[in-house]
Coordinates of C-alpha atoms in Angstrom, one line a residue:
M3 CA -20.4 -48.7 -1.5
F4 CA -22.8 -45.8 -1.8
D5 CA -25.8 -46.7 0.4
G6 CA -28.9 -44.9 -0.5
F7 CA -27.6 -43.7 -3.9
T8 CA -28.9 -45.0 -7.3
V9 CA -27.4 -45.1 -10.7
V10 CA -30.1 -44.3 -13.3
L11 CA -29.1 -46.1 -16.5
I12 CA -30.8 -45.3 -19.9
E13 CA -30.0 -47.7 -22.8
D14 CA -32.6 -48.6 -25.4
D15 CA -30.8 -51.8 -26.6
P16 CA -31.9 -54.6 -24.1
P17 CA -28.8 -56.8 -24.4
V18 CA -26.5 -53.8 -23.9
R19 CA -28.6 -52.5 -21.1
H20 CA -28.5 -55.9 -19.3
S21 CA -24.7 -56.0 -19.7
L22 CA -24.2 -52.5 -18.3
V23 CA -26.5 -53.2 -15.3
Q24 CA -24.6 -56.4 -14.6
T25 CA -21.3 -54.5 -14.7
L26 CA -22.5 -51.8 -12.3
E27 CA -24.2 -54.2 -9.9
L28 CA -21.1 -56.4 -9.7
A29 CA -19.2 -53.2 -8.7
G30 CA -21.6 -52.7 -5.8
F31 CA -23.9 -50.0 -7.2
T32 CA -27.7 -49.9 -7.0
V33 CA -29.0 -49.6 -10.6
S34 CA -32.4 -48.4 -11.9
A35 CA -32.4 -49.3 -15.7
H36 CA -34.7 -47.7 -18.3
G37 CA -35.2 -48.1 -22.0
S38 CA -36.2 -44.5 -22.7
A39 CA -35.4 -41.0 -21.5
E40 CA -39.0 -40.3 -20.7
D41 CA -39.2 -43.3 -18.3
A42 CA -36.0 -42.2 -16.5
L43 CA -37.1 -38.6 -16.1
A44 CA -40.1 -39.7 -14.2
T45 CA -37.8 -41.0 -11.4
L46 CA -35.8 -37.8 -11.0
T47 CA -36.6 -35.3 -8.4
P48 CA -34.9 -32.2 -6.8
G49 CA -32.2 -33.4 -4.5
F50 CA -32.1 -36.9 -6.2
R51 CA -29.6 -39.1 -4.4
G52 CA -27.8 -40.6 -7.4
I53 CA -26.4 -40.1 -10.9
V54 CA -27.5 -40.6 -14.5
I55 CA -25.7 -42.6 -17.2
T56 CA -27.4 -42.4 -20.6
D57 CA -26.7 -43.3 -24.2
V58 CA -26.9 -40.2 -26.5
R59 CA -28.7 -42.0 -29.3
L60 CA -32.2 -42.8 -27.9
P61 CA -35.7 -43.0 -29.6
R62 CA -37.8 -39.9 -29.2
M63 CA -35.9 -37.8 -26.6
D64 CA -32.2 -38.2 -27.0
G65 CA -29.4 -38.0 -24.4
L66 CA -28.7 -34.3 -24.9
A67 CA -32.4 -33.4 -24.3
L68 CA -32.4 -35.7 -21.3
L69 CA -29.3 -33.9 -20.0
A70 CA -31.0 -30.5 -20.2
Q71 CA -34.2 -31.7 -18.6
A72 CA -32.3 -33.5 -15.8
L73 CA -30.3 -30.4 -14.9
R74 CA -33.4 -28.3 -14.8
I75 CA -34.8 -30.8 -12.2
E76 CA -31.6 -30.9 -10.2
P77 CA -28.8 -28.6 -11.3
T78 CA -26.0 -30.4 -9.4
L79 CA -26.9 -33.9 -10.7
P80 CA -24.0 -35.6 -12.5
V81 CA -25.0 -36.9 -15.9
I82 CA -22.6 -39.2 -17.8
L83 CA -23.1 -39.6 -21.6
I84 CA -22.3 -42.7 -23.6
T85 CA -21.3 -41.6 -27.1
A86 CA -20.6 -43.5 -30.3
H87 CA -17.2 -43.4 -31.9
G88 CA -16.8 -40.1 -33.9
D89 CA -19.3 -38.2 -31.7
V90 CA -16.6 -36.2 -29.9
G91 CA -18.1 -32.9 -31.1
M92 CA -21.4 -33.8 -29.6
A93 CA -19.7 -34.8 -26.4
V94 CA -17.9 -31.5 -26.2
E95 CA -21.2 -29.7 -26.6
A96 CA -22.7 -31.9 -23.9
M97 CA -19.9 -30.9 -21.5
R98 CA -20.6 -27.3 -22.3
I99 CA -24.2 -27.8 -21.4
G100 CA -23.3 -29.3 -18.0
A101 CA -22.6 -33.1 -18.5
Y102 CA -20.3 -34.5 -15.8
D103 CA -18.3 -36.7 -18.3
F104 CA -18.7 -38.8 -21.4
I105 CA -17.6 -42.4 -22.3
E106 CA -16.8 -43.2 -25.9
K107 CA -17.9 -46.6 -27.3
P108 CA -16.4 -49.2 -27.2
F109 CA -15.2 -49.0 -23.6
A110 CA -13.9 -51.4 -21.0
P111 CA -16.2 -52.2 -18.0
E112 CA -13.5 -50.7 -15.7
R113 CA -13.9 -47.4 -17.5
L114 CA -17.6 -47.3 -16.8
V115 CA -17.1 -48.3 -13.1
D116 CA -14.4 -45.7 -12.6
V117 CA -16.4 -42.8 -14.1
A118 CA -19.5 -43.8 -12.1
T119 CA -17.5 -44.0 -8.9
R120 CA -16.1 -40.5 -9.3
A121 CA -19.5 -39.2 -10.2
L122 CA -21.2 -40.8 -7.1
E123 CA -18.4 -39.5 -4.9
K124 CA -19.1 -36.0 -6.2
R125 CA -22.9 -36.5 -5.8
S126 CA -22.6 -37.9 -2.2
L127 CA -20.5 -34.9 -1.1
S128 CA -23.0 -32.5 -2.8
V129 CA -25.9 -34.1 -1.1
E130 CA -24.0 -34.0 2.3
V131 CA -23.4 -30.3 1.8
Q132 CA -27.0 -29.6 0.8
S133 CA -28.2 -31.6 3.9
L134 CA -25.9 -29.6 6.2
R135 CA -27.1 -26.3 4.6
Q136 CA -30.7 -27.3 5.2
E137 CA -29.9 -28.2 8.8
L138 CA -28.2 -25.0 9.4
A139 CA -30.9 -23.0 7.6
G140 CA -33.5 -24.7 9.8
R141 CA -31.9 -23.4 12.9
R142 CA -33.2 -20.2 14.4
G143 CA -32.0 -17.7 16.9
V144 CA -29.4 -18.9 19.4
E145 CA -29.1 -22.3 17.8
A146 CA -28.2 -20.8 14.5
M147 CA -25.3 -18.8 16.1
L148 CA -24.1 -21.2 18.7
L149 CA -23.8 -24.5 16.9
G150 CA -23.7 -27.8 18.7
R151 CA -25.8 -30.8 19.9
S152 CA -23.7 -31.7 23.0
A153 CA -25.3 -31.4 26.4
A154 CA -22.9 -28.6 27.3
M155 CA -23.8 -26.5 24.2
Q156 CA -27.5 -27.1 24.7
A157 CA -27.2 -25.9 28.3
L158 CA -25.3 -22.8 27.1
Q159 CA -27.9 -22.1 24.4
R160 CA -30.7 -22.2 27.1
E161 CA -28.7 -19.9 29.4
V162 CA -28.0 -17.4 26.6
Q163 CA -31.6 -17.4 25.5
A164 CA -32.7 -16.7 29.1
L165 CA -30.2 -13.9 29.7
A166 CA -30.8 -12.3 26.3
A167 CA -34.3 -11.4 27.4
T168 CA -32.9 -9.5 30.5
S169 CA -30.9 -6.3 30.9
A170 CA -28.4 -7.9 33.3
D171 CA -24.7 -7.4 32.7
V172 CA -22.9 -10.7 31.9
M173 CA -19.5 -12.1 32.5
I174 CA -18.3 -14.7 30.0
I175 CA -15.5 -17.0 31.0
G176 CA -13.7 -19.3 28.6
E177 CA -10.4 -20.4 27.2
T178 CA -8.8 -18.7 24.2
G179 CA -10.7 -19.5 21.0
T180 CA -13.9 -20.8 22.7
G181 CA -16.1 -18.1 21.1
K182 CA -16.5 -15.5 23.9
E183 CA -17.2 -12.6 21.4
L184 CA -19.6 -14.8 19.4
V185 CA -21.6 -15.5 22.6
A186 CA -21.6 -11.8 23.4
R187 CA -22.9 -11.0 19.9
C188 CA -25.5 -13.7 20.3
L189 CA -26.7 -12.0 23.6
H190 CA -27.0 -8.7 21.8
E191 CA -28.7 -10.1 18.6
Q192 CA -31.3 -11.9 20.7
S193 CA -32.0 -9.0 23.0
S194 CA -34.3 -5.9 22.6
R195 CA -31.0 -3.9 22.0
R196 CA -30.3 -5.5 18.7
A197 CA -31.2 -2.4 16.7
K198 CA -28.5 -0.4 18.5
H199 CA -24.7 -0.8 18.4
F200 CA -22.7 -3.7 19.5
V201 CA -19.3 -2.3 20.5
A202 CA -16.4 -4.5 21.3
I203 CA -13.1 -3.3 22.8
N204 CA -10.0 -5.4 23.7
C205 CA -8.8 -4.1 27.0
G206 CA -5.4 -5.6 26.5
G207 CA -5.0 -4.1 23.0
L208 CA -4.7 -0.4 24.0
P209 CA -2.0 1.4 26.0
E210 CA -3.2 2.8 29.3
T211 CA -2.7 6.3 28.0
L212 CA -5.3 5.8 25.3
L213 CA -7.7 3.6 27.2
E214 CA -9.6 6.5 28.9
S215 CA -10.0 8.5 25.7
E216 CA -11.1 5.4 23.8
L217 CA -13.8 4.4 26.3
F218 CA -15.0 7.8 27.6
G219 CA -14.2 10.0 24.6
H220 CA -12.9 13.6 24.9
E221 CA -13.7 17.2 24.2
A222 CA -11.7 19.4 21.8
G223 CA -8.6 20.6 23.5
A224 CA -8.7 18.0 26.3
F225 CA -5.1 17.2 25.5
T226 CA -2.5 18.3 22.9
S227 CA -3.7 16.2 20.0
A228 CA -7.4 16.5 20.7
Q229 CA -8.4 18.6 17.7
K230 CA -12.1 18.0 18.0
R231 CA -14.7 16.2 20.2
R232 CA -14.6 12.5 20.0
V233 CA -17.4 10.1 21.2
G234 CA -16.0 7.2 23.2
K235 CA -16.9 3.5 22.9
I236 CA -19.2 3.6 25.9
E237 CA -21.2 6.5 24.6
H238 CA -21.3 5.0 21.1
A239 CA -22.8 1.8 22.7
D240 CA -25.7 3.9 24.2
G241 CA -28.9 1.8 23.9
G242 CA -26.8 -1.2 22.8
T243 CA -24.2 -3.5 24.2
L244 CA -20.6 -3.0 25.2
L245 CA -18.2 -5.9 25.2
L246 CA -15.0 -5.5 27.3
D247 CA -12.8 -8.3 26.1
E248 CA -9.8 -9.5 28.1
I249 CA -11.0 -7.4 31.0
E250 CA -8.4 -9.0 33.2
S251 CA -5.8 -7.0 31.4
M252 CA -7.4 -3.6 32.3
P253 CA -5.1 -1.5 34.4
L254 CA -6.1 -1.3 38.1
T255 CA -6.1 2.5 38.0
F256 CA -8.7 2.5 35.3
Q257 CA -10.9 -0.2 36.9
V258 CA -12.2 2.2 39.5
K259 CA -13.4 4.6 36.8
L260 CA -15.1 1.8 35.0
L261 CA -16.8 0.6 38.2
R262 CA -18.3 4.1 38.7
V263 CA -19.8 4.0 35.1
L264 CA -21.2 0.6 35.8
Q265 CA -22.8 1.7 39.0
E266 CA -24.1 5.1 38.0
R267 CA -24.6 4.5 34.2
R268 CA -23.1 8.0 33.7
L269 CA -19.8 9.2 32.3
E270 CA -17.7 12.3 31.7
R271 CA -15.8 12.9 28.5
L272 CA -12.1 13.9 29.1
G273 CA -12.0 17.7 29.3
S274 CA -15.6 18.0 30.3
N275 CA -17.4 18.5 33.6
D276 CA -20.8 17.4 32.2
E277 CA -22.1 14.0 33.1
L278 CA -23.8 12.0 30.3
P279 CA -26.3 9.3 31.0
V280 CA -25.7 6.1 29.1
D281 CA -28.0 3.1 28.7
I282 CA -25.7 0.2 28.0
R283 CA -25.5 -3.5 28.7
V284 CA -22.0 -4.5 29.7
I285 CA -20.5 -7.9 28.8
A286 CA -17.1 -8.7 30.2
A287 CA -15.1 -11.5 28.7
T288 CA -12.1 -13.1 30.4
K289 CA -10.0 -16.3 30.1
A290 CA -8.7 -15.8 33.7
D291 CA -10.2 -16.5 37.1
L292 CA -11.0 -13.0 38.2
K293 CA -11.7 -14.2 41.8
V294 CA -8.1 -15.5 42.0
L295 CA -6.8 -12.3 40.5
S296 CA -8.8 -10.2 43.0
D297 CA -7.4 -12.3 45.9
Q298 CA -3.9 -11.6 44.6
Q299 CA -4.9 -7.9 44.3
K300 CA -4.3 -8.0 40.6
F301 CA -8.0 -7.2 39.9
R302 CA -10.3 -5.0 42.0
S303 CA -12.5 -7.1 44.1
D304 CA -15.4 -4.5 44.0
L305 CA -15.4 -4.6 40.2
Y306 CA -15.2 -8.4 40.3
Y307 CA -18.3 -8.6 42.5
R308 CA -20.1 -6.0 40.4
L309 CA -19.5 -8.2 37.3
N310 CA -20.1 -11.5 38.9
V311 CA -23.9 -11.6 38.7
A312 CA -24.7 -13.5 35.5
V313 CA -21.9 -15.7 34.5
L314 CA -21.6 -17.9 31.4
A315 CA -18.8 -20.5 31.3
L316 CA -17.9 -21.6 27.8
P317 CA -16.9 -25.3 27.5
P318 CA -13.6 -26.0 25.7
L319 CA -13.9 -28.0 22.5
R320 CA -12.2 -31.1 24.1
E321 CA -15.2 -31.3 26.5
R322 CA -17.8 -31.4 23.6
R323 CA -16.1 -33.5 21.0
E324 CA -19.4 -34.7 19.6
D325 CA -19.9 -31.2 18.2
I326 CA -16.6 -31.3 16.2
P327 CA -18.0 -32.9 12.9
L328 CA -20.9 -30.4 12.7
L329 CA -18.6 -27.4 13.4
F330 CA -15.9 -28.6 11.0
D331 CA -18.5 -29.1 8.1
H332 CA -19.9 -25.6 8.9
F333 CA -16.4 -24.0 8.7
V334 CA -15.6 -25.9 5.5
M335 CA -18.7 -24.5 3.8
Q336 CA -17.8 -21.0 4.9
A337 CA -14.2 -21.4 3.7
A338 CA -15.3 -22.9 0.4
A339 CA -17.7 -19.9 -0.2
R340 CA -14.9 -17.4 0.6
H341 CA -12.3 -19.1 -1.7
G342 CA -14.7 -20.1 -4.5
R343 CA -14.0 -23.8 -4.0
E344 CA -16.3 -26.8 -4.1
P345 CA -17.2 -27.8 -0.5
K346 CA -15.8 -31.2 0.6
A347 CA -17.2 -33.4 3.3
A348 CA -15.0 -35.0 5.9
D349 CA -15.0 -38.8 5.8
G350 CA -15.3 -41.0 8.9
A351 CA -11.5 -41.4 9.2
L352 CA -10.9 -37.6 9.2
N353 CA -13.8 -37.1 11.7
R354 CA -12.2 -39.6 14.1
R355 CA -8.9 -37.9 13.7
L356 CA -10.4 -34.5 14.4
M357 CA -12.3 -35.8 17.4
A358 CA -9.1 -37.3 18.8
H359 CA -7.2 -34.0 18.8
D360 CA -7.1 -32.0 22.0
W361 CA -7.7 -28.6 20.3
P362 CA -5.8 -26.3 22.7
G363 CA -6.9 -23.4 20.4
N364 CA -10.5 -24.5 20.6
V365 CA -13.0 -23.4 17.9
R366 CA -10.6 -20.9 16.4
E367 CA -8.1 -23.7 15.8
L368 CA -10.8 -25.9 14.3
R369 CA -11.8 -23.1 11.9
N370 CA -8.2 -22.8 10.7
A371 CA -8.0 -26.5 10.2
A372 CA -11.2 -26.4 8.0
E373 CA -9.7 -23.5 6.0
R374 CA -6.5 -25.6 5.3
F375 CA -8.7 -28.5 4.4
V376 CA -10.6 -26.5 1.8
L377 CA -7.4 -25.0 0.4
G378 CA -6.0 -28.6 -0.1
L379 CA -2.9 -28.0 1.9
G380 CA -2.6 -31.7 2.6
S381 CA -3.3 -34.0 5.5
D382 CA -0.1 -33.0 7.2
S383 CA -1.6 -29.6 7.8
L384 CA -4.4 -31.1 9.8
P385 CA -4.0 -31.8 13.4
A386 CA -2.3 -34.9 14.6
V387 CA -3.7 -36.8 17.5
G388 CA -2.8 -34.7 20.6
P389 CA -2.1 -35.7 24.2
P390 CA -4.7 -37.8 26.0
P391 CA -7.9 -35.9 26.8
R392 CA -8.4 -34.6 30.4
I393 CA -11.8 -36.2 30.6
A394 CA -12.2 -39.9 31.6
L395 CA -11.9 -42.5 28.9
P396 CA -15.5 -43.8 29.3
E397 CA -16.9 -40.3 28.7
Q398 CA -14.6 -39.8 25.8
M399 CA -15.8 -43.0 24.2
D400 CA -19.4 -42.0 24.8
Q401 CA -18.8 -38.7 22.9
V402 CA -17.2 -40.5 20.0
E403 CA -20.0 -43.1 19.9
K404 CA -22.7 -40.4 19.9
A405 CA -21.0 -38.5 17.1
L406 CA -20.7 -41.6 14.9
I407 CA -24.3 -42.5 15.5
E408 CA -25.4 -39.0 14.6
Q409 CA -23.2 -39.1 11.5
A410 CA -24.7 -42.4 10.3
L411 CA -28.3 -41.1 11.0
K412 CA -27.6 -38.0 9.0
A413 CA -26.1 -40.0 6.1
H414 CA -29.2 -42.2 6.0
R415 CA -31.7 -39.4 6.6
G416 CA -32.9 -41.0 9.9
V417 CA -33.8 -44.4 8.4
V418 CA -33.2 -46.7 11.3
S419 CA -32.7 -49.9 9.3
A420 CA -30.1 -48.4 7.0
T421 CA -28.3 -46.8 10.0
C422 CA -28.2 -50.2 11.8
E423 CA -26.7 -51.8 8.7
A424 CA -24.1 -49.1 8.3
L425 CA -23.1 -49.3 12.0
G426 CA -23.2 -53.1 12.1
I427 CA -25.5 -53.3 15.1
A428 CA -28.9 -54.7 15.9
R429 CA -32.0 -52.4 15.9
K430 CA -32.6 -52.9 19.7
T431 CA -28.9 -52.0 20.3
L432 CA -29.3 -48.8 18.3
Y433 CA -32.5 -47.8 20.1
D434 CA -30.8 -48.4 23.5
K435 CA -27.9 -46.2 22.4
L436 CA -30.3 -43.5 21.1
A437 CA -32.0 -43.4 24.5
R438 CA -28.7 -43.3 26.4
H439 CA -27.3 -40.5 24.3
G440 CA -30.5 -38.5 24.1
I441 CA -30.6 -38.7 20.2
V442 CA -33.9 -38.3 18.4
A443 CA -33.8 -40.2 15.0
D444 CA -36.7 -38.1 13.7
E445 CA -34.5 -35.0 13.8
F446 CA -32.4 -36.5 11.0
R447 CA -35.2 -37.4 8.6
G448 CA -34.6 -35.6 5.3
G449 CA -37.6 -36.7 3.3
P450 CA -39.8 -39.7 2.5
G451 CA -38.5 -43.2 3.2
G452 CA -37.9 -42.8 7.0
E453 CA -39.2 -45.3 9.5

């Protein structure tokens, strides 16, 4: 039921201990039984994958002292206390200290199994969240900002890393919600310009009458409402990076002015005759095919060719479905932190549902789904299965298979034998699939016990 997790049971009465072990093992739990608190404490370590069930009345160290010691070792460890009839006051004190729950004697076996099940569910989710946090914390640079293990994302990470080290202007092409601004920020943060400003402007969000003043700035008195000098976005980005988002919506009349700035790296504020040199890296982001627009004379061809030097094409989420579980868990953690909620991990059924959705809103839509999941708005608020993917069925099945194998490896910390058992496949079959999908089991090892 909870592979890799252990119930540590402490009961000093051997017949009672044997009975409780039998009850738990018949329910499918792995049990480590002890007659004293001291023996049990020796088995607990930070990050322990399991729970503790202990009688309160024990020789030498009692259950309350064990509770305090166990929580010092692992603060998120669920500890369940078994109390005698009439010890309710003691149980309340234990809950105040941090006990997960208490069971009052005498109790039915079903009560013990129910409390242990809930505690292990909580612990398994906590371990999953800790594992994900460690994985994300272990990432550095581009990998930390652009999450994903798919071939498409690994290729994008390499391209961004290579371009970040240059001063070349970049054009980013991608559907709505694919993360064009995130990639632009990544280029800036990984470049030598990171200490200067990253300035983003949405070319479609400003009326044409304000666009020139917004980008170039103006001198006092340049127009009626110009009370004082204003530094424009381009000048503010001097030494840093300027992102021109939705550049396809920039008016044609203004495109020629922008082209001159890109060629000369000089600008004039409105109302001034003085040219100012600017040292900027320009990143243009678009969801449209600028070549088609230029052929239709809806975008200046000379500006298109000026921008079309270093191009990054962002894959839509439906073409990298194996990244969805990792991204969803990441967004769940972020949302839980914002709302002060306990992070929840998606189970296999939900991951399959998420991976089957077509995600027309891409990563932005996935982030919103994670937000609703954390807020507990119900399964109806999560996406239903969308229309058939535009990729071939064999490729789609490969993506799903790869994601499920990675999920099993992660759950079992890279232990091949446990992963084979969870997936119901032979060891040789698993190794063949690891080679075909380019998965390295060692990357999922989270501690001792791996093979």
